Every structure is written in C-alpha cells, then in structure tokens.
Amino acid sequence: MQSAPARVRRGLAVVAAALALTAASALLPVGTLATTPPSMESALRLWVNQDRAAHGLRGLRIDTRINVLADQRAAWMASKGLLSHQSVDGDACTAMTKRAIAWYRCGEDIGFTTATWGTKSAKFIYNLWKHSPAHWALMMSSHYNYLGVGFARRSNGTTYSSLVFLEGPDRTRPIAHMRTKSVSGTTVRFTWSAADPLLQTHTAGIRSYNVQVQQDSGAWVTIRTNTTAVSISMLHRARGHHYTVRVQARDRRGNLSAWSTGLRAWVP
C-alpha cells in the first residue's frame, strides 16, 4: 500500500491517498480498453454513500465536472500502467483550478486491481480502500459534498480507479413542487414550495421562485420573477377556463430547478 500524506495548499486542506494490490507500481504495456461503465460508477457511489449513512453522514452527490475529471485520471493511469496522483493536469486540486472548478478542499483515492473488470473489480478496490485508514478517512470525511468516480481498464485486464472528492459551493439543483389550489368565485389561489437537497456541507437553501401561468392550452406566461412568496391569488379570472400554474425555484447559489409539474384549476 502506498499513500501520500496530507498537505496544505493555499491555506486549504488537500488530502491524497494511493492504494494498490502490491507495494510496487510497475510500468505495464500501454493500452486502455474501456472507461467507466454506468454500473461500476453507480455501484461504487452507492457503497460509499451507504457507508456514509451508516456513520451519520450525508451522501456525496454527483458533479459531472469532477466525474469527467475522475474518468480522465483513471484513463491516464491505465494508459501509462502507473498509479499516480500526478496525472491529468497535475494533482486533483491543480486539475480543478485549471478547469475553473471552485474548491475549498479536495482529495483523491486511487487504486488498481487485476480482478475481473466490472462490479467485481470495483468492489475489490472499494474493499481495499475501506481497510486503509487514509483512504477511508477521505470517503467518510465530514467536509466533502461531491464525488467523482472513474474507472479504466488496460489491455492486460488491470482496472485503475480514481475517486475525486470536492468540498465546494452548492451546485445541486433545487426541486420545486406545486402544493394546493382553491377556487372562490373568480379568484384562484395556488401555493407552492421547494427543497434544496441537503449536502454534507454548504447547502445553499432556497432563495426565490419564478412563476408562470397558462390559460387552457395556451402559452406559458411569466407572472412573477425572483419572488419569495409561496402563494398567489389571481383575481377576476374569466369563467369557463382552466388555469394552470407552475414554479421554478432558485437557490442562494443561483442554481435553478426544473419547472414543477403544473397544478390546474377550473373556474366555472
């Protein structure tokens, strides 16, 4: 087992750890056959987050930018036959900086195995990490909120993996919901809410909503932007029509939700 000690960079913690089946990282013939299939990524992410939940921690969420980075770093190691934190764009933190990914803290677990490609090799590497205090500390950290997962296979069947950890600003989209509707005469009232999925750290929280209305099957019309209200009463609606309202939430980091499913009311 090889490991790199924790070090400090620009005043922020940067942690790295390396793990292999043997103590040596021998150079192997060049050739990369495959990179991360969804089944391997989802399985490893599930194992990490199940263990985090068992320890009272929140799951690490997906950030496609660091997922791409982890894939590229695993592919680099597989192409070189070399286990190293100095791969694509340098160490993981330098690579994030070069890609304009904001980070407060970052880290990387790496490893390789000759176990059969697929979830078997993913599980083998994960079990090695679980039994290494340095690697386990990264996976069970109370600081990180996002995780990138990368696997790559060499032509000789060796699997290489990179886990990239990020503590950074909230990039997760909130989720908006319509809640209730009521009709009184020609007044229609709607309510709504939203949730910002909780991260281990730096959850932004809901800031405001955009609101749209549709009459019958007509075009959607924006009637509120950046409102903090969670209800609206629309007065003097024409009778004999349906009115549908939907909302979009914005969190304090500016992340926008998808538009909610519309809620429809009939004014008789």
XYZ file of N, CA and C in Angstrom:
804
model
N 0.855 -1.193 0.000
C 0.000 0.000 0.000
C 0.882 1.231 0.000
N 0.575 2.181 -0.845
C 1.295 3.437 -0.899
C 0.331 4.552 -0.529
N 0.817 5.538 0.169
C -0.048 6.667 0.484
C 0.757 7.939 0.518
N 0.094 9.039 0.115
C 0.707 10.352 0.200
C 0.111 11.077 1.393
N 0.923 11.703 2.219
C 0.395 12.349 3.418
C -0.412 13.584 3.095
N -1.233 13.996 4.070
C -1.984 15.242 3.917
C -1.016 16.402 3.809
N -1.396 17.397 3.012
C -0.563 18.575 2.888
C -1.463 19.795 2.778
N -0.926 20.951 3.023
C -1.697 22.190 2.981
C -1.285 22.993 1.759
N -2.285 23.546 1.085
C -2.033 24.298 -0.131
C -2.944 25.507 -0.149
N -2.362 26.691 -0.344
C -3.112 27.942 -0.346
C -4.026 28.027 0.874
N -3.542 27.484 2.016
C -4.286 27.609 3.267
C -5.444 26.654 3.401
N -5.640 25.734 2.450
C -6.766 24.807 2.499
C -6.238 23.381 2.496
N -7.005 22.485 3.103
C -6.551 21.104 3.212
C -6.629 20.402 1.873
N -5.580 19.704 1.519
C -5.537 18.893 0.304
C -5.046 17.525 0.727
N -5.859 16.497 0.545
C -5.511 15.168 1.032
C -5.442 14.211 -0.144
N -4.432 13.359 -0.171
C -4.296 12.389 -1.250
C -3.903 11.047 -0.667
N -4.407 9.976 -1.276
C -4.025 8.633 -0.840
C -4.003 7.705 -2.031
N -3.055 6.768 -2.053
C -2.934 5.825 -3.167
C -2.950 4.413 -2.628
N -3.543 3.497 -3.387
C -3.652 2.125 -2.940
C -3.518 1.182 -4.119
N -2.785 0.104 -3.952
C -2.632 -0.899 -4.994
C -2.687 -2.273 -4.363
N -2.761 -3.284 -5.215
C -2.751 -4.649 -4.712
C -1.395 -5.039 -4.163
N -0.340 -4.432 -4.673
C 1.006 -4.722 -4.199
C 1.677 -3.421 -3.808
N 2.834 -3.521 -3.203
C 3.552 -2.319 -2.776
C 4.208 -1.615 -3.946
N 4.332 -2.277 -5.078
C 5.010 -1.686 -6.228
C 4.010 -1.228 -7.264
N 4.367 -0.165 -8.023
C 3.572 0.303 -9.151
C 4.408 0.106 -10.405
N 4.377 -1.076 -10.945
C 5.215 -1.394 -12.101
C 4.615 -0.808 -13.373
N 5.475 -0.342 -14.266
C 5.016 0.120 -15.573
C 4.591 -1.086 -16.401
N 3.428 -0.963 -17.056
C 2.865 -2.047 -17.846
C 2.761 -1.614 -19.292
N 2.577 -2.540 -20.221
C 2.444 -2.158 -21.630
C 1.285 -1.196 -21.836
N 1.501 -0.217 -22.717
C 0.481 0.796 -22.953
C -0.737 0.182 -23.618
N -1.934 0.658 -23.239
C -3.160 0.223 -23.890
C -4.331 0.283 -22.948
N -5.321 1.111 -23.292
C -6.516 1.241 -22.474
C -7.714 0.790 -23.289
N -8.492 -0.138 -22.744
C -9.606 -0.689 -23.498
C -10.953 -0.063 -23.169
N -11.155 0.297 -21.901
C -12.503 0.726 -21.506
C -12.422 1.746 -20.387
N -13.407 2.625 -20.334
C -13.549 3.551 -19.221
C -14.901 3.326 -18.567
N -15.140 4.053 -17.513
C -16.198 3.768 -16.548
C -17.568 3.471 -17.143
N -18.066 2.232 -17.007
C -19.463 1.971 -17.359
C -20.373 2.458 -16.235
N -21.610 2.822 -16.559
C -22.512 3.346 -15.523
C -22.692 2.401 -14.344
N -22.685 1.084 -14.583
C -22.916 0.135 -13.493
C -21.813 0.200 -12.450
N -20.565 0.396 -12.872
C -19.458 0.476 -11.922
C -19.507 1.772 -11.139
N -19.779 2.854 -11.842
C -19.870 4.147 -11.154
C -20.996 4.146 -10.123
N -22.179 3.716 -10.540
C -23.328 3.760 -9.637
C -23.135 2.816 -8.459
N -22.510 1.666 -8.704
C -22.278 0.718 -7.615
C -21.322 1.304 -6.590
N -20.220 1.880 -7.038
C -19.264 2.418 -6.082
C -19.838 3.612 -5.334
N -20.557 4.458 -6.052
C -21.186 5.606 -5.388
C -22.180 5.121 -4.329
N -22.917 4.065 -4.635
C -23.862 3.503 -3.679
C -23.143 2.979 -2.441
N -22.044 2.249 -2.634
C -21.313 1.696 -1.486
C -20.769 2.812 -0.596
N -20.199 3.839 -1.223
C -19.674 4.965 -0.432
C -20.791 5.604 0.385
N -21.904 5.884 -0.264
C -22.969 6.611 0.420
C -23.711 5.747 1.442
N -23.778 4.451 1.220
C -24.356 3.576 2.244
C -23.486 3.577 3.498
N -22.181 3.505 3.314
C -21.288 3.532 4.468
C -21.310 4.895 5.151
N -21.431 5.957 4.384
C -21.519 7.288 4.989
C -22.809 7.407 5.819
N -23.916 6.920 5.274
C -25.179 6.971 6.013
C -25.074 6.188 7.319
N -24.389 5.049 7.283
C -24.229 4.237 8.489
C -23.403 4.957 9.551
N -22.632 5.941 9.119
C -21.822 6.728 10.054
C -22.404 8.118 10.296
N -23.681 8.290 9.943
C -24.359 9.548 10.219
C -23.980 10.694 9.309
N -23.464 10.374 8.136
C -23.040 11.399 7.185
C -23.983 11.437 5.989
N -24.052 12.563 5.335
C -24.862 12.686 4.128
C -24.102 12.130 2.932
N -24.871 11.676 1.940
C -24.263 11.133 0.743
C -23.526 12.195 -0.052
N -22.477 11.773 -0.755
C -21.751 12.655 -1.660
C -22.487 12.672 -2.989
N -22.752 13.858 -3.491
C -23.597 13.990 -4.668
C -22.761 14.062 -5.945
N -23.451 13.961 -7.070
C -22.803 13.947 -8.375
C -22.515 15.369 -8.839
N -21.307 15.593 -9.304
C -20.939 16.801 -10.040
C -20.297 16.303 -11.332
N -20.947 16.526 -12.455
C -20.470 15.947 -13.716
C -19.054 16.406 -14.056
N -18.668 17.594 -13.629
C -17.333 18.105 -13.943
C -16.252 17.244 -13.296
N -16.444 16.868 -12.027
C -15.413 16.058 -11.382
C -15.575 14.576 -11.736
N -16.756 14.188 -12.197
C -16.894 12.835 -12.728
C -16.047 12.686 -13.993
N -16.105 13.679 -14.860
C -15.280 13.679 -16.069
C -13.799 13.656 -15.687
N -13.437 14.461 -14.691
C -12.044 14.516 -14.252
C -11.581 13.158 -13.722
N -12.408 12.512 -12.891
C -12.050 11.196 -12.350
C -11.888 10.174 -13.471
N -12.775 10.208 -14.467
C -12.655 9.321 -15.625
C -11.322 9.535 -16.341
N -10.987 10.788 -16.562
C -9.766 11.103 -17.289
C -8.522 10.681 -16.509
N -8.570 10.837 -15.200
C -7.418 10.471 -14.374
C -7.243 8.944 -14.327
N -8.360 8.222 -14.250
C -8.272 6.760 -14.297
C -7.740 6.300 -15.659
N -8.219 6.921 -16.725
C -7.769 6.557 -18.070
C -6.281 6.850 -18.254
N -5.812 7.958 -17.690
C -4.383 8.301 -17.772
C -3.552 7.224 -17.097
N -3.955 6.809 -15.895
C -3.196 5.777 -15.177
C -3.209 4.468 -15.947
N -4.370 4.110 -16.498
C -4.456 2.862 -17.260
C -3.585 2.920 -18.509
N -3.533 4.065 -19.161
C -2.736 4.176 -20.386
C -1.244 4.107 -20.093
N -0.846 4.582 -18.904
C 0.566 4.562 -18.526
C 0.945 3.305 -17.756
N -0.037 2.604 -17.206
C 0.267 1.495 -16.316
C 0.932 1.969 -15.048
N 0.509 3.144 -14.557
C 1.178 3.782 -13.430
C 0.152 4.349 -12.465
N 0.310 4.036 -11.193
C -0.561 4.573 -10.151
C 0.057 5.872 -9.652
N -0.625 6.998 -9.890
C -0.030 8.281 -9.529
C -1.104 9.347 -9.330
N -0.880 10.216 -8.340
C -1.749 11.380 -8.156
C -1.360 12.521 -9.090
N -0.189 12.425 -9.697
C 0.243 13.430 -10.662
C -0.112 12.915 -12.054
N -1.378 13.075 -12.414
C -1.824 12.562 -13.713
C -2.348 13.713 -14.556
N -3.590 13.667 -14.972
C -4.142 14.698 -15.853
C -4.138 16.051 -15.142
N -3.415 17.023 -15.695
C -3.342 18.385 -15.149
C -2.749 18.436 -13.749
N -1.886 17.486 -13.402
C -1.240 17.521 -12.089
C -2.064 16.812 -11.037
N -1.986 17.283 -9.784
C -2.792 16.665 -8.735
C -4.254 17.100 -8.894
N -5.144 16.478 -8.120
C -6.581 16.721 -8.305
C -6.954 18.180 -8.087
N -6.322 18.819 -7.107
C -6.673 20.220 -6.814
C -6.206 21.153 -7.926
N -4.992 20.914 -8.420
C -4.491 21.715 -9.540
C -5.370 21.519 -10.764
N -5.802 20.271 -10.984
C -6.671 19.990 -12.132
C -7.983 20.745 -12.018
N -8.558 20.806 -10.808
C -9.801 21.564 -10.624
C -9.582 23.044 -10.892
N -8.482 23.579 -10.381
C -8.191 25.002 -10.597
C -8.059 25.311 -12.078
N -7.384 24.437 -12.822
C -7.207 24.653 -14.257
C -8.534 24.602 -15.002
N -9.510 23.889 -14.433
C -10.830 23.773 -15.056
C -11.835 24.751 -14.480
N -11.358 25.710 -13.690
C -12.214 26.745 -13.085
C -13.301 26.129 -12.207
N -12.974 25.021 -11.534
C -13.888 24.416 -10.571
C -13.548 24.971 -9.192
N -14.488 25.690 -8.595
C -14.246 26.288 -7.283
C -14.159 25.193 -6.230
N -13.124 25.243 -5.395
C -12.975 24.247 -4.337
C -12.448 24.903 -3.066
N -12.906 24.364 -1.952
C -12.407 24.755 -0.636
C -11.449 23.686 -0.104
N -11.718 22.457 -0.486
C -10.928 21.305 -0.062
C -11.113 20.230 -1.132
N -10.083 19.449 -1.392
C -10.217 18.397 -2.387
C -9.290 17.245 -2.053
N -9.564 16.085 -2.616
C -8.753 14.916 -2.349
C -8.990 13.858 -3.406
N -8.193 12.800 -3.360
C -8.314 11.733 -4.349
C -7.874 10.409 -3.745
N -8.657 9.362 -3.959
C -8.253 7.983 -3.713
C -7.985 7.335 -5.057
N -6.886 6.600 -5.165
C -6.601 5.875 -6.396
C -6.223 4.433 -6.062
N -6.416 3.541 -7.022
C -6.059 2.151 -6.800
C -6.128 1.358 -8.087
N -5.586 0.134 -8.068
C -5.745 -0.753 -9.220
C -5.876 -2.186 -8.732
N -6.429 -3.030 -9.602
C -6.623 -4.435 -9.296
C -6.638 -5.240 -10.584
N -6.290 -6.510 -10.459
C -6.401 -7.421 -11.597
C -7.678 -8.253 -11.524
N -8.561 -7.939 -10.587
C -9.855 -8.628 -10.514
C -10.642 -8.391 -11.799
N -11.600 -9.246 -12.080
C -12.385 -9.179 -13.313
C -13.054 -7.816 -13.475
N -12.921 -7.256 -14.668
C -13.499 -5.948 -14.987
C -14.996 -5.926 -14.717
N -15.473 -4.837 -14.149
C -16.891 -4.687 -13.841
C -17.073 -4.451 -12.352
N -18.252 -4.773 -11.849
C -18.528 -4.509 -10.435
C -17.624 -5.337 -9.520
N -17.103 -6.470 -10.011
C -16.197 -7.271 -9.182
C -14.912 -6.505 -8.892
N -14.321 -5.886 -9.922
C -13.093 -5.114 -9.702
C -13.393 -3.853 -8.898
N -14.551 -3.236 -9.145
C -14.931 -2.052 -8.374
C -15.059 -2.398 -6.892
N -15.696 -3.531 -6.587
C -15.871 -3.945 -5.193
C -14.538 -4.287 -4.553
N -13.644 -4.927 -5.316
C -12.346 -5.297 -4.783
C -11.568 -4.047 -4.369
N -11.529 -3.047 -5.248
C -10.808 -1.810 -4.927
C -11.473 -1.104 -3.752
N -12.810 -1.083 -3.748
C -13.503 -0.404 -2.646
C -13.188 -1.077 -1.311
N -13.146 -2.387 -1.288
C -12.829 -3.088 -0.043
C -11.400 -2.797 0.414
N -10.477 -2.651 -0.532
C -9.121 -2.249 -0.167
C -9.125 -0.864 0.467
N -9.840 0.076 -0.152
C -9.930 1.428 0.412
C -10.561 1.415 1.803
N -11.596 0.590 1.961
C -12.278 0.533 3.260
C -11.339 0.104 4.381
N -10.363 -0.720 4.060
C -9.470 -1.246 5.084
C -8.148 -0.484 5.163
N -8.111 0.667 4.538
C -6.948 1.555 4.630
C -7.380 2.842 5.320
N -6.844 3.143 6.505
C -7.304 4.335 7.245
C -7.246 5.630 6.438
N -6.191 5.807 5.634
C -6.063 7.061 4.878
C -7.162 7.193 3.831
N -7.468 6.094 3.140
C -8.499 6.130 2.105
C -9.895 6.235 2.719
N -10.101 5.481 3.777
C -11.389 5.516 4.482
C -11.681 6.917 5.007
N -10.650 7.605 5.496
C -10.840 8.954 6.028
C -11.375 9.899 4.967
N -10.916 9.760 3.731
C -11.439 10.602 2.652
C -12.897 10.271 2.374
N -13.210 8.987 2.271
C -14.576 8.582 1.922
C -15.572 8.930 3.025
N -15.119 8.956 4.285
C -16.005 9.262 5.404
C -15.800 10.679 5.931
N -15.182 11.541 5.152
C -14.941 12.916 5.598
C -16.250 13.663 5.827
N -16.259 14.521 6.833
C -17.427 15.372 7.099
C -17.344 16.695 6.351
N -16.348 16.854 5.502
C -16.164 18.112 4.773
C -16.653 18.052 3.332
N -16.389 16.939 2.647
C -16.682 16.883 1.217
C -18.181 16.798 0.956
N -18.599 17.330 -0.192
C -20.017 17.247 -0.569
C -20.248 16.670 -1.971
N -19.184 16.526 -2.777
C -19.332 15.962 -4.117
C -18.249 14.910 -4.370
N -18.594 13.951 -5.243
C -17.696 12.838 -5.538
C -17.700 12.544 -7.027
N -16.504 12.417 -7.601
C -16.350 11.952 -8.966
C -15.779 10.547 -8.966
N -16.290 9.668 -9.830
C -15.884 8.261 -9.867
C -15.366 7.932 -11.262
N -14.159 7.381 -11.332
C -13.597 6.994 -12.615
C -12.958 5.621 -12.569
N -13.189 4.824 -13.617
C -12.539 3.530 -13.791
C -12.017 3.447 -15.216
N -10.924 2.720 -15.388
C -10.419 2.438 -16.736
C -9.711 1.090 -16.710
N -9.765 0.371 -17.833
C -9.163 -0.953 -17.933
C -8.067 -0.956 -18.986
N -6.923 -1.528 -18.621
C -5.838 -1.714 -19.579
C -6.087 -2.956 -20.424
N -5.326 -3.056 -21.499
C -5.470 -4.203 -22.391
C -5.087 -5.516 -21.713
N -4.301 -5.435 -20.628
C -3.939 -6.662 -19.905
C -4.977 -7.032 -18.843
N -6.076 -6.267 -18.754
C -7.156 -6.575 -17.826
C -7.086 -5.861 -16.496
N -6.033 -5.096 -16.244
C -5.906 -4.378 -14.976
C -6.885 -3.205 -14.935
N -7.583 -3.065 -13.822
C -8.519 -1.960 -13.621
C -7.871 -0.884 -12.754
N -7.940 0.350 -13.212
C -7.477 1.504 -12.440
C -8.686 2.358 -12.056
N -8.598 2.967 -10.885
C -9.722 3.791 -10.426
C -9.229 5.072 -9.769
N -10.013 6.116 -9.951
C -9.788 7.403 -9.283
C -11.102 7.858 -8.671
N -11.069 8.194 -7.388
C -12.186 8.879 -6.730
C -11.733 10.294 -6.441
N -12.446 11.272 -6.957
C -12.101 12.675 -6.738
C -13.137 13.274 -5.804
N -12.653 13.860 -4.714
C -13.520 14.434 -3.690
C -13.450 15.956 -3.755
N -14.600 16.582 -3.590
C -14.685 18.037 -3.651
C -15.513 18.575 -2.496
N -14.953 19.526 -1.778
C -15.755 20.397 -0.920
C -15.829 21.725 -1.647
N -17.018 22.058 -2.082
C -17.164 23.268 -2.871
C -18.552 23.850 -2.731
N -18.825 24.954 -3.425
C -20.155 25.573 -3.377
C -21.233 24.615 -3.873
N -22.424 24.826 -3.408
C -23.586 24.023 -3.811
C -23.819 24.171 -5.308
N -23.843 23.036 -6.025
C -24.157 23.021 -7.459
C -25.371 22.157 -7.759
N -26.043 21.688 -6.715
C -27.180 20.787 -6.898
C -28.458 21.581 -7.114
N -29.235 21.214 -8.127
C -30.462 21.935 -8.438
C -31.518 21.691 -7.368
N -32.228 22.739 -6.952
C -33.353 22.523 -6.035
C -34.507 21.829 -6.753
N -35.510 21.454 -5.983
C -36.685 20.754 -6.515
C -37.928 21.545 -6.124
N -38.726 21.940 -7.105
C -39.922 22.753 -6.862
C -41.185 21.911 -6.985
N -42.178 22.229 -6.156
C -43.450 21.499 -6.161
C -44.617 22.478 -6.043
N -45.659 22.253 -6.819
C -46.928 22.911 -6.561
C -47.622 22.166 -5.424
N -48.301 22.906 -4.536
C -48.882 22.275 -3.356
C -50.414 22.234 -3.381
N -51.041 23.380 -3.375
C -52.508 23.398 -3.263
C -53.108 24.387 -4.247
N -54.414 24.177 -4.503
C -55.187 25.114 -5.322
C -56.554 25.270 -4.670
N -57.157 26.419 -4.896
C -58.534 26.628 -4.428
C -59.178 27.678 -5.319
N -60.497 27.553 -5.479
C -61.254 28.486 -6.315
C -62.408 29.034 -5.489
N -62.522 30.345 -5.490
C -63.640 31.018 -4.816
C -64.179 32.071 -5.773
N -65.347 31.791 -6.361
C -65.873 32.711 -7.374
C -64.936 32.758 -8.558
N -64.420 33.954 -8.841
C -63.464 34.082 -9.946
C -62.032 34.310 -9.440
N -61.788 33.975 -8.190
C -60.439 34.067 -7.620
C -59.846 32.659 -7.500
N -58.655 32.510 -8.017
C -57.945 31.223 -7.963
C -56.670 31.414 -7.149
N -56.469 30.526 -6.198
C -55.288 30.629 -5.334
C -54.441 29.353 -5.455
N -53.143 29.548 -5.566
C -52.201 28.434 -5.654
C -51.111 28.625 -4.602
N -50.587 27.516 -4.097
C -49.419 27.557 -3.209
C -48.360 26.597 -3.736
N -47.111 26.832 -3.320
C -46.004 26.004 -3.775
C -44.906 25.981 -2.719
N -43.919 25.134 -2.959
C -42.758 25.065 -2.070
C -41.584 24.502 -2.871
N -40.436 24.441 -2.229
C -39.258 23.859 -2.867
C -38.336 23.305 -1.799
N -37.488 22.414 -2.211
C -36.481 21.843 -1.319
C -35.124 21.919 -1.999
N -34.113 22.279 -1.237
C -32.742 22.248 -1.726
C -32.092 21.012 -1.112
N -31.802 19.978 -1.912
C -31.266 18.739 -1.345
C -30.080 19.015 -0.423
N -30.118 18.426 0.757
C -29.100 18.705 1.758
C -27.773 18.050 1.388
N -26.723 18.833 1.413
C -25.363 18.353 1.223
C -24.714 18.155 2.585
N -23.578 17.472 2.602
C -22.835 17.348 3.856
C -22.422 18.724 4.358
N -22.037 19.603 3.439
C -21.660 20.981 3.782
C -22.119 21.917 2.672
N -22.333 23.176 3.027
C -22.559 24.263 2.067
C -23.873 24.170 1.290
N -24.918 23.579 1.865
C -26.232 23.623 1.221
C -26.679 25.079 1.131
N -27.043 25.518 -0.062
C -27.323 26.945 -0.276
C -28.649 27.381 0.332
N -29.704 26.576 0.192
C -31.034 26.978 0.650
C -31.792 27.734 -0.428
N -33.113 27.692 -0.344
C -33.965 28.316 -1.360
C -33.973 29.831 -1.199
N -33.853 30.531 -2.324
C -33.865 31.989 -2.306
C -35.156 32.563 -2.872
N -35.623 32.057 -4.028
C -36.760 32.708 -4.681
C -37.387 31.767 -5.711
N -38.442 32.277 -6.357
C -39.199 31.489 -7.346
C -39.519 32.334 -8.568
N -39.606 31.657 -9.700
C -40.244 32.202 -10.889
C -41.590 31.505 -11.037
N -42.601 32.252 -11.465
C -43.964 31.721 -11.517
C -44.536 31.957 -12.910
N -45.142 30.915 -13.473
C -45.796 31.028 -14.776
C -47.232 30.521 -14.693
N -48.084 31.102 -15.548
C -49.476 30.675 -15.627
C -49.825 30.350 -17.071
N -50.725 29.414 -17.226
C -51.213 29.015 -18.548
C -52.737 28.983 -18.507
N -53.381 29.619 -19.481
C -54.841 29.538 -19.592
C -55.193 28.498 -20.632
N -55.991 27.526 -20.214
C -56.344 26.388 -21.074
C -55.065 25.753 -21.632
N -54.946 25.638 -22.936
C -53.732 25.039 -23.510
C -52.855 26.093 -24.184
N -52.995 27.340 -23.749
C -52.222 28.425 -24.335
C -50.766 28.422 -23.904
N -50.076 29.476 -24.267
C -48.651 29.600 -23.954
C -48.463 29.906 -22.471
N -47.338 29.477 -21.928
C -46.980 29.827 -20.557
C -46.568 31.295 -20.507
N -47.057 31.998 -19.496
C -46.769 33.422 -19.322
C -46.146 33.624 -17.937
N -44.984 34.266 -17.890
C -44.319 34.539 -16.617
C -45.024 35.690 -15.912
N -45.447 35.453 -14.660
C -46.147 36.492 -13.904
C -45.384 36.942 -12.660
N -44.358 36.207 -12.252
C -43.503 36.615 -11.148
C -42.083 36.123 -11.442
N -41.085 36.937 -11.110
C -39.687 36.520 -11.185
C -38.997 36.870 -9.868
N -38.203 35.942 -9.397
C -37.430 36.132 -8.163
C -38.299 36.539 -6.976
N -39.506 36.005 -6.922
C -40.363 36.304 -5.778
C -40.050 35.350 -4.628
N -40.167 35.848 -3.425
C -40.002 34.989 -2.249
C -41.343 34.466 -1.749
N -42.429 34.891 -2.382
C -43.763 34.432 -1.978
C -43.922 32.946 -2.297
N -44.767 32.283 -1.531
C -45.059 30.867 -1.767
C -46.544 30.655 -2.070
N -47.207 31.713 -2.500
C -48.608 31.600 -2.909
C -48.954 32.771 -3.809
N -50.054 32.607 -4.533
C -50.555 33.694 -5.362
C -52.066 33.567 -5.468
N -52.747 34.697 -5.405
C -54.191 34.759 -5.625
C -54.430 35.554 -6.899
N -55.033 34.924 -7.860
C -55.315 35.577 -9.142
C -56.791 35.945 -9.161
N -57.058 37.240 -9.206
C -58.417 37.759 -9.085
C -59.073 37.923 -10.459
N -60.407 37.894 -10.446
C -61.209 38.240 -11.630
C -60.821 37.400 -12.854
N -60.692 36.125 -12.655
C -60.407 35.233 -13.781
C -61.681 35.033 -14.611
N -61.500 34.963 -15.921
C -62.654 34.727 -16.792
C -63.213 33.332 -16.523
N -64.529 33.234 -16.498
C -65.181 31.950 -16.230
C -65.076 31.024 -17.447
N -65.212 29.731 -17.151
C -65.208 28.748 -18.234
C -63.824 28.416 -18.760
N -62.814 28.600 -17.924
C -61.437 28.318 -18.361
C -60.665 27.565 -17.273
N -59.651 26.820 -17.736
C -58.683 26.226 -16.828
C -57.492 27.173 -16.670
N -56.968 27.213 -15.454
C -55.758 27.998 -15.168
C -54.744 27.066 -14.500
N -53.574 27.025 -15.085
C -52.510 26.152 -14.584
C -51.314 27.004 -14.180
N -50.773 26.711 -13.014
C -49.599 27.438 -12.513
C -48.463 26.447 -12.278
N -47.263 26.882 -12.619
C -46.058 26.106 -12.312
C -44.978 27.056 -11.810
N -44.011 26.509 -11.073
C -42.961 27.355 -10.499
C -41.592 26.740 -10.743
N -40.614 27.606 -10.668
C -39.208 27.219 -10.768
C -38.490 27.850 -9.580
N -37.724 27.061 -8.837
C -37.038 27.562 -7.646
C -35.591 27.916 -7.969
N -35.079 28.885 -7.233
C -33.668 29.290 -7.339
C -33.064 29.236 -5.938
N -31.874 28.627 -5.820
C -31.242 28.639 -4.501
C -30.287 29.825 -4.377
N -29.655 29.957 -3.221
C -28.818 31.132 -2.952
C -27.494 31.113 -3.713
N -27.200 30.033 -4.398
C -26.041 29.998 -5.279
C -26.436 30.220 -6.733
N -27.742 30.438 -6.973
C -28.215 30.686 -8.327
C -28.595 29.447 -9.108
N -28.532 28.264 -8.495
C -28.945 27.036 -9.178
C -30.457 27.033 -9.364
N -30.913 26.739 -10.569
C -32.337 26.738 -10.892
C -32.880 25.322 -10.949
N -34.075 25.136 -10.405
C -34.756 23.853 -10.525
C -35.366 23.722 -11.916
N -35.794 22.524 -12.244
C -36.681 22.356 -13.390
C -38.031 22.973 -13.039
N -38.819 23.282 -14.034
C -40.172 23.747 -13.760
C -40.967 22.617 -13.112
N -41.730 22.963 -12.104
C -42.568 21.965 -11.444
C -43.657 21.481 -12.398
N -44.249 20.365 -12.055
C -45.462 19.945 -12.747
C -46.552 20.973 -12.458
N -47.286 21.378 -13.491
C -48.321 22.378 -13.298
C -49.493 21.870 -12.469
N -50.121 22.780 -11.734
C -51.336 22.472 -10.978
C -52.485 23.238 -11.628
N -53.571 22.524 -11.948
C -54.630 23.077 -12.789
C -55.912 23.301 -11.990
N -56.550 24.440 -12.229
C -57.807 24.757 -11.558
C -58.843 25.231 -12.607
N -60.104 24.902 -12.374
C -61.205 25.260 -13.278
C -62.047 26.341 -12.616
N -62.278 27.406 -13.401
C -63.169 28.466 -12.915
C -64.502 28.301 -13.659
N -65.549 27.820 -12.969
C -66.829 27.531 -13.648
C -67.586 28.796 -13.997
